Amino acid sequence: MRASMFLGLVVSAAAAMSGLHAAAAETVLIRNATVHTMTARGVLEQSDVLISDGRIVAVGRGLEAPADAEIIDATGRTVTPGLFGGLTHLGVEEIGIEPTAADHTLRLGTMRPEFDIAPAFNPDATAVGVSRLGGITFAAVAPSAPAGWGGGGTIIAGQGAIARLDGRLVPERRALFVDLGGDASMLSGGSRAAQFMLLKQAFAEARTPERLLPADQTVLTPAGRQTLRTYLREGGLFVFDVDRASDIRQVLALAREEKLRVAIAGGAEAWRVARELADAKVAVILDPLLNLPMDFDAVGATMENAARLHRAGVRIVFSLTGREAHNVRKVRQAAGNAVAHGLPHEAALAALTRNPAELFGLGDVMGTLEPGRAADLVLWSGDPLEVTTVAERVYIAGRAQPMRSRQTELRDRYFERLRAGQAR
């Protein structure tokens, strides 16, 4: 499809969607559902969920419905917390062939940890509604280091944020993303050894800027030193994108030395260092579908990665390898594959709900179904890890989300034209 044709469809669909807004927060009682609380209460059969004023009020059997409540009979259906879409370009990308709508990569030749993609986030991006229809209620909008040999950039990709798919960013939750390993060697002079050299220099500049002399060759700007110093002092989250087991060990050593709070993204060979990850309490954000190695950093890739890490006590979070915005909703299908390869069902759901919420500092807000949490939840037609299951209702902060998107608007538009043509 030509880019001009695609953009025409986008503009038409955006006009059709412009009047859509989430309904006001309301009082809703969902009755007789299979409720996956993602707490110590586990799975509650034939139970109710009461939400009001944007929060979960109660979860249990035989709940009384307030006079103004909408009552939904969910017999035979499932309720879960809203799902996590993984590390994505959601809201900072439309499609890969249109670079003017891709704001996730900084192509400057110096380290710029101060680069924050939040100002580029577009809550009306076409993939947001599509992802929400798939039961995704929050995601990490993450920057990416430049790919390929050339094009500028460094191993510090920049800062990302958590987005709730009603269009809001969570401004106080930031993470700094760092790309390491073989695919980032071109960003560090051609050697992965230089990656750790550059990081240590950057940390030294941030911690003790007063030691810098005018003639020193620095890797950070003054603003970059301030940003990095804030992460170091306040225990901000560093997400290292790395696959090879030996590189993961180097990250763990760096974290101990610099007292960093870290998570591993990718982690194709993480199962090989599962015990070390568990001991260090470092989470792994992984793609359950990664099996065949795409390079020498992932020779040990296996679809049992998630199951092995879980058995070792490592907290796992699911995210697809590609961060393309249009694929976000497919992460639950990948979770189903992890279950097929040995991961317990509830552990797979936790990797899509509670675990990412806790990792990004939102465990007291979302990720579980319990009183006081934000009413971010999904009513499913069946098991959410089954491909044929669909999200029937999606609530974010207690507001029923419009179950329409650019795709459904275009479908209905052309169905109407087709029917009109057949009627003539």
CSV table of C-alpha atoms in Angstrom, one decimal:
chain,number,residue,atom,x,y,z
A,1,MET,CA,0.0,0.0,0.0
A,2,ARG,CA,1.4,3.4,-1.0
A,3,ALA,CA,2.2,5.7,2.0
A,4,SER,CA,-0.2,8.4,0.6
A,5,MET,CA,-3.1,5.9,0.4
A,6,PHE,CA,-2.3,4.7,4.0
A,7,LEU,CA,-2.3,8.3,5.3
A,8,GLY,CA,-5.6,8.9,3.6
A,9,LEU,CA,-7.2,6.0,5.4
A,10,VAL,CA,-5.7,7.1,8.7
A,11,VAL,CA,-7.1,10.6,8.3
A,12,SER,CA,-10.5,9.3,7.4
A,13,ALA,CA,-10.5,6.9,10.3
A,14,ALA,CA,-9.2,9.6,12.7
A,15,ALA,CA,-12.1,11.8,11.7
A,16,ALA,CA,-14.5,9.0,12.4
A,17,MET,CA,-12.9,8.4,15.8
A,18,SER,CA,-12.7,12.0,16.9
A,19,GLY,CA,-16.0,11.9,18.7
A,20,LEU,CA,-15.1,8.8,20.7
A,21,HIS,CA,-14.3,9.3,24.4
A,22,ALA,CA,-14.3,6.9,27.3
A,23,ALA,CA,-17.5,7.0,29.3
A,24,ALA,CA,-17.4,8.6,32.7
A,25,ALA,CA,-16.4,6.5,35.7
A,26,GLU,CA,-19.4,4.6,36.8
A,27,THR,CA,-20.6,2.0,39.3
A,28,VAL,CA,-20.5,-1.5,37.8
A,29,LEU,CA,-21.1,-4.9,39.3
A,30,ILE,CA,-19.8,-7.8,37.3
A,31,ARG,CA,-21.5,-11.0,38.6
A,32,ASN,CA,-20.7,-14.7,38.4
A,33,ALA,CA,-17.3,-14.4,36.7
A,34,THR,CA,-14.2,-16.5,36.9
A,35,VAL,CA,-12.0,-13.8,38.6
A,36,HIS,CA,-8.2,-14.0,38.3
A,37,THR,CA,-7.3,-11.7,41.2
A,38,MET,CA,-3.5,-12.1,40.8
A,39,THR,CA,-3.3,-11.9,44.6
A,40,ALA,CA,-2.9,-14.6,47.3
A,41,ARG,CA,-6.7,-15.2,46.9
A,42,GLY,CA,-6.0,-16.8,43.5
A,43,VAL,CA,-8.8,-17.6,41.1
A,44,LEU,CA,-12.3,-17.1,42.4
A,45,GLU,CA,-15.1,-19.1,40.6
A,46,GLN,CA,-18.6,-17.6,40.3
A,47,SER,CA,-17.5,-14.4,41.9
A,48,ASP,CA,-18.4,-10.7,41.6
A,49,VAL,CA,-16.3,-7.5,41.1
A,50,LEU,CA,-17.7,-4.2,42.2
A,51,ILE,CA,-16.2,-1.0,40.8
A,52,SER,CA,-17.1,2.6,41.6
A,53,ASP,CA,-15.4,6.0,41.3
A,54,GLY,CA,-12.6,4.5,39.2
A,55,ARG,CA,-11.5,1.9,41.8
A,56,ILE,CA,-12.3,-1.7,42.8
A,57,VAL,CA,-14.6,-1.7,45.8
A,58,ALA,CA,-14.9,-5.4,46.5
A,59,VAL,CA,-14.2,-8.8,45.0
A,60,GLY,CA,-16.2,-11.9,46.2
A,61,ARG,CA,-19.4,-13.8,46.1
A,62,GLY,CA,-22.9,-12.4,46.5
A,63,LEU,CA,-21.9,-8.7,46.5
A,64,GLU,CA,-24.8,-6.3,46.9
A,65,ALA,CA,-25.3,-4.0,44.0
A,66,PRO,CA,-25.8,-0.3,44.7
A,67,ALA,CA,-29.0,1.2,43.3
A,68,ASP,CA,-27.2,3.1,40.5
A,69,ALA,CA,-25.0,0.2,39.5
A,70,GLU,CA,-24.9,-1.3,36.0
A,71,ILE,CA,-25.1,-5.1,36.5
A,72,ILE,CA,-23.3,-7.4,34.1
A,73,ASP,CA,-23.9,-11.1,34.1
A,74,ALA,CA,-20.6,-12.7,33.3
A,75,THR,CA,-21.6,-16.3,33.7
A,76,GLY,CA,-19.0,-18.5,31.9
A,77,ARG,CA,-16.7,-15.6,31.3
A,78,THR,CA,-13.4,-14.5,32.8
A,79,VAL,CA,-12.2,-11.2,34.4
A,80,THR,CA,-8.6,-10.3,34.7
A,81,PRO,CA,-6.6,-7.1,35.5
A,82,GLY,CA,-5.8,-5.2,32.3
A,83,LEU,CA,-2.9,-6.6,30.4
A,84,PHE,CA,0.6,-5.1,29.9
A,85,GLY,CA,1.6,-4.5,26.3
A,86,GLY,CA,5.3,-4.9,26.9
A,87,LEU,CA,8.1,-2.5,25.8
A,88,THR,CA,6.6,-0.8,22.8
A,89,HIS,CA,6.7,2.2,20.4
A,90,LEU,CA,3.0,2.7,21.1
A,91,GLY,CA,2.1,6.3,20.7
A,92,VAL,CA,5.5,7.3,19.3
A,93,GLU,CA,5.2,5.3,16.0
A,94,GLU,CA,2.5,4.7,13.4
A,95,ILE,CA,4.0,2.4,10.8
A,96,GLY,CA,7.7,1.7,10.1
A,97,ILE,CA,7.6,2.9,6.5
A,98,GLU,CA,6.6,6.5,7.6
A,99,PRO,CA,9.6,7.9,9.4
A,100,THR,CA,7.9,11.3,10.1
A,101,ALA,CA,5.7,9.5,12.6
A,102,ALA,CA,8.5,7.5,14.3
A,103,ASP,CA,9.8,9.4,17.4
A,104,HIS,CA,11.4,6.6,19.4
A,105,THR,CA,15.0,6.8,18.3
A,106,LEU,CA,17.6,9.6,18.9
A,107,ARG,CA,20.3,9.6,16.2
A,108,LEU,CA,22.9,11.9,17.8
A,109,GLY,CA,26.4,10.7,18.2
A,110,THR,CA,26.7,11.5,22.0
A,111,MET,CA,25.1,9.9,25.0
A,112,ARG,CA,21.9,11.7,25.8
A,113,PRO,CA,20.2,10.0,28.8
A,114,GLU,CA,18.2,13.2,29.1
A,115,PHE,CA,16.4,12.2,25.9
A,116,ASP,CA,12.8,11.5,27.1
A,117,ILE,CA,10.3,10.3,24.5
A,118,ALA,CA,7.3,11.3,26.6
A,119,PRO,CA,6.7,14.7,24.8
A,120,ALA,CA,6.3,12.8,21.5
A,121,PHE,CA,3.6,10.5,22.9
A,122,ASN,CA,0.4,10.7,20.8
A,123,PRO,CA,-2.6,9.4,22.7
A,124,ASP,CA,-4.6,9.4,19.4
A,125,ALA,CA,-2.1,7.2,17.6
A,126,THR,CA,-4.1,4.6,15.6
A,127,ALA,CA,-2.6,1.6,17.3
A,128,VAL,CA,-3.7,2.7,20.8
A,129,GLY,CA,-7.3,1.9,20.2
A,130,VAL,CA,-6.4,-1.4,18.4
A,131,SER,CA,-4.3,-2.5,21.3
A,132,ARG,CA,-7.0,-1.5,23.8
A,133,LEU,CA,-9.5,-3.7,22.0
A,134,GLY,CA,-7.1,-6.6,22.6
A,135,GLY,CA,-7.3,-6.1,26.4
A,136,ILE,CA,-4.1,-4.1,26.8
A,137,THR,CA,-4.6,-1.3,29.4
A,138,PHE,CA,-1.0,-0.2,30.0
A,139,ALA,CA,2.4,-0.5,28.3
A,140,ALA,CA,5.9,0.8,28.6
A,141,VAL,CA,6.6,3.4,25.8
A,142,ALA,CA,10.3,2.7,25.3
A,143,PRO,CA,13.0,4.4,23.1
A,144,SER,CA,15.2,2.3,20.9
A,145,ALA,CA,18.9,2.6,20.1
A,146,PRO,CA,19.6,3.0,16.3
A,147,ALA,CA,19.8,-0.3,14.5
A,148,GLY,CA,22.4,-1.0,11.8
A,149,TRP,CA,25.9,0.2,11.2
A,150,GLY,CA,25.6,3.9,11.1
A,151,GLY,CA,23.0,6.5,11.6
A,152,GLY,CA,24.3,8.0,14.9
A,153,GLY,CA,23.1,7.2,18.4
A,154,THR,CA,24.7,5.5,21.4
A,155,ILE,CA,24.0,2.6,23.7
A,156,ILE,CA,21.9,4.8,26.0
A,157,ALA,CA,18.6,4.9,24.1
A,158,GLY,CA,16.9,7.3,26.5
A,159,GLN,CA,14.0,7.4,28.9
A,160,GLY,CA,10.6,5.8,28.5
A,161,ALA,CA,7.4,6.0,30.4
A,162,ILE,CA,4.3,3.9,31.3
A,163,ALA,CA,1.2,4.7,29.3
A,164,ARG,CA,-2.3,3.8,30.3
A,165,LEU,CA,-4.3,3.2,27.1
A,166,ASP,CA,-7.0,5.7,27.9
A,167,GLY,CA,-4.3,8.1,26.6
A,168,ARG,CA,-2.5,9.1,29.8
A,169,LEU,CA,1.2,8.8,30.6
A,170,VAL,CA,2.2,8.1,34.2
A,171,PRO,CA,4.7,11.0,34.5
A,172,GLU,CA,6.4,10.0,37.7
A,173,ARG,CA,7.3,6.5,36.4
A,174,ARG,CA,10.4,6.7,34.1
A,175,ALA,CA,13.0,4.0,33.1
A,176,LEU,CA,16.3,4.5,31.4
A,177,PHE,CA,16.9,2.1,28.5
A,178,VAL,CA,20.4,0.9,27.6
A,179,ASP,CA,21.2,-1.4,24.6
A,180,LEU,CA,24.1,-3.8,25.0
A,181,GLY,CA,25.5,-6.9,23.2
A,182,GLY,CA,26.5,-7.7,19.7
A,183,ASP,CA,23.8,-5.7,18.0
A,184,ALA,CA,24.9,-2.6,19.8
A,185,SER,CA,28.6,-2.9,19.1
A,186,MET,CA,28.4,-0.4,16.3
A,187,LEU,CA,27.3,2.2,18.8
A,188,SER,CA,30.4,1.7,21.0
A,189,GLY,CA,33.3,1.7,18.6
A,190,GLY,CA,32.8,-1.9,17.4
A,191,SER,CA,33.3,-3.8,20.7
A,192,ARG,CA,30.9,-4.8,23.4
A,193,ALA,CA,33.8,-4.4,25.9
A,194,ALA,CA,33.7,-0.6,25.2
A,195,GLN,CA,30.0,-0.6,26.2
A,196,PHE,CA,30.9,-1.2,29.9
A,197,MET,CA,33.8,1.2,29.6
A,198,LEU,CA,31.6,4.0,28.4
A,199,LEU,CA,28.9,3.3,31.0
A,200,LYS,CA,31.4,3.4,33.8
A,201,GLN,CA,32.8,6.7,32.5
A,202,ALA,CA,29.2,8.1,32.3
A,203,PHE,CA,28.5,7.0,35.9
A,204,ALA,CA,31.7,8.6,37.1
A,205,GLU,CA,30.8,11.9,35.3
A,206,ALA,CA,27.4,11.8,36.8
A,207,ARG,CA,28.5,11.0,40.4
A,208,THR,CA,31.5,13.4,40.6
A,209,PRO,CA,31.1,16.1,38.0
A,210,GLU,CA,33.3,18.4,40.1
A,211,ARG,CA,36.3,16.3,39.1
A,212,LEU,CA,36.0,17.1,35.5
A,213,LEU,CA,38.6,19.4,33.9
A,214,PRO,CA,37.9,21.7,31.0
A,215,ALA,CA,40.1,19.6,28.6
A,216,ASP,CA,38.6,16.2,29.6
A,217,GLN,CA,36.9,14.2,26.9
A,218,THR,CA,33.4,13.6,28.3
A,219,VAL,CA,30.6,11.4,27.2
A,220,LEU,CA,27.7,13.3,28.7
A,221,THR,CA,26.3,16.8,28.5
A,222,PRO,CA,25.7,18.7,31.7
A,223,ALA,CA,22.0,17.9,31.4
A,224,GLY,CA,22.8,14.3,30.8
A,225,ARG,CA,25.0,14.2,33.9
A,226,GLN,CA,22.1,15.7,35.9
A,227,THR,CA,19.6,13.1,34.5
A,228,LEU,CA,21.9,10.2,35.2
A,229,ARG,CA,22.8,11.4,38.6
A,230,THR,CA,19.0,11.6,39.5
A,231,TYR,CA,18.6,7.9,38.4
A,232,LEU,CA,21.6,6.9,40.5
A,233,ARG,CA,20.6,8.8,43.6
A,234,GLU,CA,16.9,7.9,43.5
A,235,GLY,CA,17.2,4.3,42.5
A,236,GLY,CA,15.6,4.8,39.1
A,237,LEU,CA,15.1,1.7,36.9
A,238,PHE,CA,17.7,0.8,34.3
A,239,VAL,CA,16.5,-1.5,31.6
A,240,PHE,CA,19.4,-3.3,29.9
A,241,ASP,CA,18.5,-4.8,26.5
A,242,VAL,CA,20.9,-7.8,26.4
A,243,ASP,CA,20.7,-11.5,25.4
A,244,ARG,CA,24.0,-13.4,25.9
A,245,ALA,CA,24.5,-15.1,29.3
A,246,SER,CA,28.0,-13.7,29.7
A,247,ASP,CA,26.7,-10.2,29.0
A,248,ILE,CA,23.9,-10.6,31.6
A,249,ARG,CA,26.6,-11.5,34.1
A,250,GLN,CA,28.5,-8.4,33.3
A,251,VAL,CA,25.3,-6.3,33.8
A,252,LEU,CA,24.7,-8.0,37.2
A,253,ALA,CA,28.3,-7.2,38.2
A,254,LEU,CA,27.9,-3.6,37.0
A,255,ALA,CA,24.6,-3.3,39.0
A,256,ARG,CA,26.4,-4.5,42.2
A,257,GLU,CA,29.3,-2.2,41.7
A,258,GLU,CA,27.2,0.9,40.9
A,259,LYS,CA,24.3,0.0,43.1
A,260,LEU,CA,21.8,0.1,40.2
A,261,ARG,CA,18.2,-1.1,40.1
A,262,VAL,CA,18.1,-3.1,36.9
A,263,ALA,CA,15.9,-5.3,34.7
A,264,ILE,CA,17.0,-7.4,31.8
A,265,ALA,CA,15.1,-7.0,28.5
A,266,GLY,CA,15.4,-9.7,25.8
A,267,GLY,CA,17.3,-12.2,27.9
A,268,ALA,CA,17.4,-14.9,25.3
A,269,GLU,CA,19.9,-16.8,27.4
A,270,ALA,CA,18.7,-15.6,30.7
A,271,TRP,CA,17.8,-19.2,31.8
A,272,ARG,CA,21.5,-20.0,31.8
A,273,VAL,CA,22.0,-17.5,34.7
A,274,ALA,CA,18.6,-18.0,36.3
A,275,ARG,CA,20.1,-18.6,39.8
A,276,GLU,CA,22.2,-15.4,39.6
A,277,LEU,CA,19.2,-13.4,38.5
A,278,ALA,CA,17.0,-14.7,41.2
A,279,ASP,CA,19.7,-14.0,43.9
A,280,ALA,CA,20.0,-10.5,42.6
A,281,LYS,CA,16.2,-10.1,42.4
A,282,VAL,CA,16.5,-8.9,38.8
A,283,ALA,CA,13.4,-9.3,36.6
A,284,VAL,CA,13.6,-10.4,33.0
A,285,ILE,CA,11.4,-8.9,30.3
A,286,LEU,CA,11.3,-11.6,27.6
A,287,ASP,CA,9.6,-12.8,24.5
A,288,PRO,CA,8.1,-16.3,25.0
A,289,LEU,CA,8.2,-16.9,21.3
A,290,LEU,CA,12.0,-16.5,21.0
A,291,ASN,CA,13.4,-19.9,20.0
A,292,LEU,CA,15.7,-20.0,17.1
A,293,PRO,CA,18.8,-17.8,17.5
A,294,MET,CA,18.8,-14.8,15.2
A,295,ASP,CA,22.5,-14.1,16.1
A,296,PHE,CA,25.4,-15.4,18.2
A,297,ASP,CA,24.1,-13.6,21.3
A,298,ALA,CA,21.0,-15.9,21.3
A,299,VAL,CA,22.5,-19.3,20.6
A,300,GLY,CA,20.8,-20.7,23.7
A,301,ALA,CA,17.3,-19.3,22.9
A,302,THR,CA,14.5,-21.6,23.9
A,303,MET,CA,10.8,-21.4,24.3
A,304,GLU,CA,11.2,-22.9,27.8
A,305,ASN,CA,13.1,-19.7,28.9
A,306,ALA,CA,10.1,-18.4,30.8
A,307,ALA,CA,9.3,-21.7,32.6
A,308,ARG,CA,12.9,-22.2,33.6
A,309,LEU,CA,13.3,-18.7,35.0
A,310,HIS,CA,10.0,-19.0,36.9
A,311,ARG,CA,11.1,-22.2,38.5
A,312,ALA,CA,14.3,-20.5,39.6
A,313,GLY,CA,12.3,-17.7,41.3
A,314,VAL,CA,13.0,-15.0,38.7
A,315,ARG,CA,10.2,-12.4,38.2
A,316,ILE,CA,9.3,-12.5,34.5
A,317,VAL,CA,7.5,-10.0,32.3
A,318,PHE,CA,6.3,-10.6,28.8
A,319,SER,CA,7.1,-8.3,25.8
A,320,LEU,CA,7.4,-9.1,22.1
A,321,THR,CA,10.9,-8.7,20.7
A,322,GLY,CA,9.8,-6.2,18.1
A,323,ARG,CA,8.5,-3.0,19.6
A,324,GLU,CA,6.2,-2.2,16.6
A,325,ALA,CA,3.0,-0.5,17.9
A,326,HIS,CA,0.7,-2.6,15.7
A,327,ASN,CA,1.8,-5.9,17.3
A,328,VAL,CA,1.2,-5.0,21.0
A,329,ARG,CA,-2.1,-6.9,21.3
A,330,LYS,CA,-0.4,-10.2,20.3
A,331,VAL,CA,1.6,-10.5,23.6
A,332,ARG,CA,-1.1,-12.6,25.3
A,333,GLN,CA,-0.9,-15.2,22.5
A,334,ALA,CA,2.9,-15.3,23.2
A,335,ALA,CA,2.0,-15.9,26.9
A,336,GLY,CA,-0.2,-18.8,25.8
A,337,ASN,CA,2.9,-20.4,24.1
A,338,ALA,CA,4.9,-20.0,27.3
A,339,VAL,CA,2.1,-22.1,29.1
A,340,ALA,CA,2.4,-24.7,26.3
A,341,HIS,CA,6.1,-24.9,27.1
A,342,GLY,CA,5.8,-25.5,30.9
A,343,LEU,CA,4.9,-22.1,32.5
A,344,PRO,CA,2.0,-22.3,34.9
A,345,HIS,CA,-1.1,-20.5,33.6
A,346,GLU,CA,-1.3,-18.1,36.6
A,347,ALA,CA,2.4,-17.3,36.2
A,348,ALA,CA,1.8,-16.4,32.6
A,349,LEU,CA,-1.0,-14.1,33.6
A,350,ALA,CA,1.1,-12.6,36.3
A,351,ALA,CA,3.8,-11.8,33.7
A,352,LEU,CA,1.1,-9.7,31.9
A,353,THR,CA,-0.4,-8.0,34.9
A,354,ARG,CA,1.0,-7.9,38.4
A,355,ASN,CA,4.7,-8.4,37.6
A,356,PRO,CA,5.1,-5.5,35.1
A,357,ALA,CA,3.1,-3.2,37.5
A,358,GLU,CA,5.4,-4.0,40.3
A,359,LEU,CA,8.5,-3.7,38.2
A,360,PHE,CA,7.6,-0.2,37.0
A,361,GLY,CA,6.6,0.9,40.5
A,362,LEU,CA,2.8,0.7,40.0
A,363,GLY,CA,2.1,-2.4,42.1
A,364,ASP,CA,0.0,-0.4,44.6
A,365,VAL,CA,-2.1,1.1,41.7
A,366,MET,CA,-2.8,-1.7,39.2
A,367,GLY,CA,-2.0,-5.2,38.2
A,368,THR,CA,-4.3,-7.0,40.7
A,369,LEU,CA,-8.0,-7.2,41.4
A,370,GLU,CA,-8.4,-6.1,45.0
A,371,PRO,CA,-10.1,-3.3,46.9
A,372,GLY,CA,-8.5,0.1,46.5
A,373,ARG,CA,-6.7,-0.7,43.2
A,374,ALA,CA,-7.5,1.2,40.0
A,375,ALA,CA,-10.4,-0.5,38.2
A,376,ASP,CA,-8.3,-1.5,35.2
A,377,LEU,CA,-9.8,-4.8,34.1
A,378,VAL,CA,-11.0,-6.8,31.2
A,379,LEU,CA,-14.1,-9.0,30.8
A,380,TRP,CA,-13.1,-11.8,28.4
A,381,SER,CA,-15.2,-14.2,26.4
A,382,GLY,CA,-13.1,-17.1,27.7
A,383,ASP,CA,-9.5,-17.8,28.7
A,384,PRO,CA,-7.5,-14.7,27.8
A,385,LEU,CA,-4.5,-16.9,26.7
A,386,GLU,CA,-6.5,-18.6,24.1
A,387,VAL,CA,-6.2,-17.2,20.6
A,388,THR,CA,-10.0,-17.4,19.9
A,389,THR,CA,-10.8,-15.4,23.1
A,390,VAL,CA,-11.8,-11.7,22.7
A,391,ALA,CA,-12.1,-8.8,25.1
A,392,GLU,CA,-15.8,-8.0,25.5
A,393,ARG,CA,-15.4,-5.0,27.9
A,394,VAL,CA,-12.3,-3.0,28.9
A,395,TYR,CA,-12.3,-0.7,31.8
A,396,ILE,CA,-9.5,1.8,32.6
A,397,ALA,CA,-9.8,3.7,35.9
A,398,GLY,CA,-13.4,2.5,36.1
A,399,ARG,CA,-14.3,3.9,32.7
A,400,ALA,CA,-15.7,1.7,30.0
A,401,GLN,CA,-13.5,2.1,27.0
A,402,PRO,CA,-15.0,2.4,23.5
A,403,MET,CA,-14.8,-0.9,21.8
A,404,ARG,CA,-13.9,0.7,18.5
A,405,SER,CA,-10.7,1.5,16.7
A,406,ARG,CA,-9.3,2.6,13.4
A,407,GLN,CA,-9.7,-0.9,12.1
A,408,THR,CA,-13.3,-1.3,13.1
A,409,GLU,CA,-14.2,2.1,11.8
A,410,LEU,CA,-12.7,1.3,8.4
A,411,ARG,CA,-14.3,-2.1,8.4
A,412,ASP,CA,-17.8,-0.6,9.0
A,413,ARG,CA,-17.2,2.2,6.5
A,414,TYR,CA,-16.5,-0.2,3.7
A,415,PHE,CA,-19.1,-2.7,4.7
A,416,GLU,CA,-21.6,0.0,4.4
A,417,ARG,CA,-20.4,0.9,0.9
A,418,LEU,CA,-20.4,-2.7,0.0
A,419,ARG,CA,-24.0,-3.2,1.2
A,420,ALA,CA,-25.1,0.0,-0.5
A,421,GLY,CA,-23.6,-1.3,-3.8
A,422,GLN,CA,-25.3,-4.7,-3.5
A,423,ALA,CA,-28.6,-3.0,-2.8
A,424,ARG,CA,-28.5,-1.1,-6.1
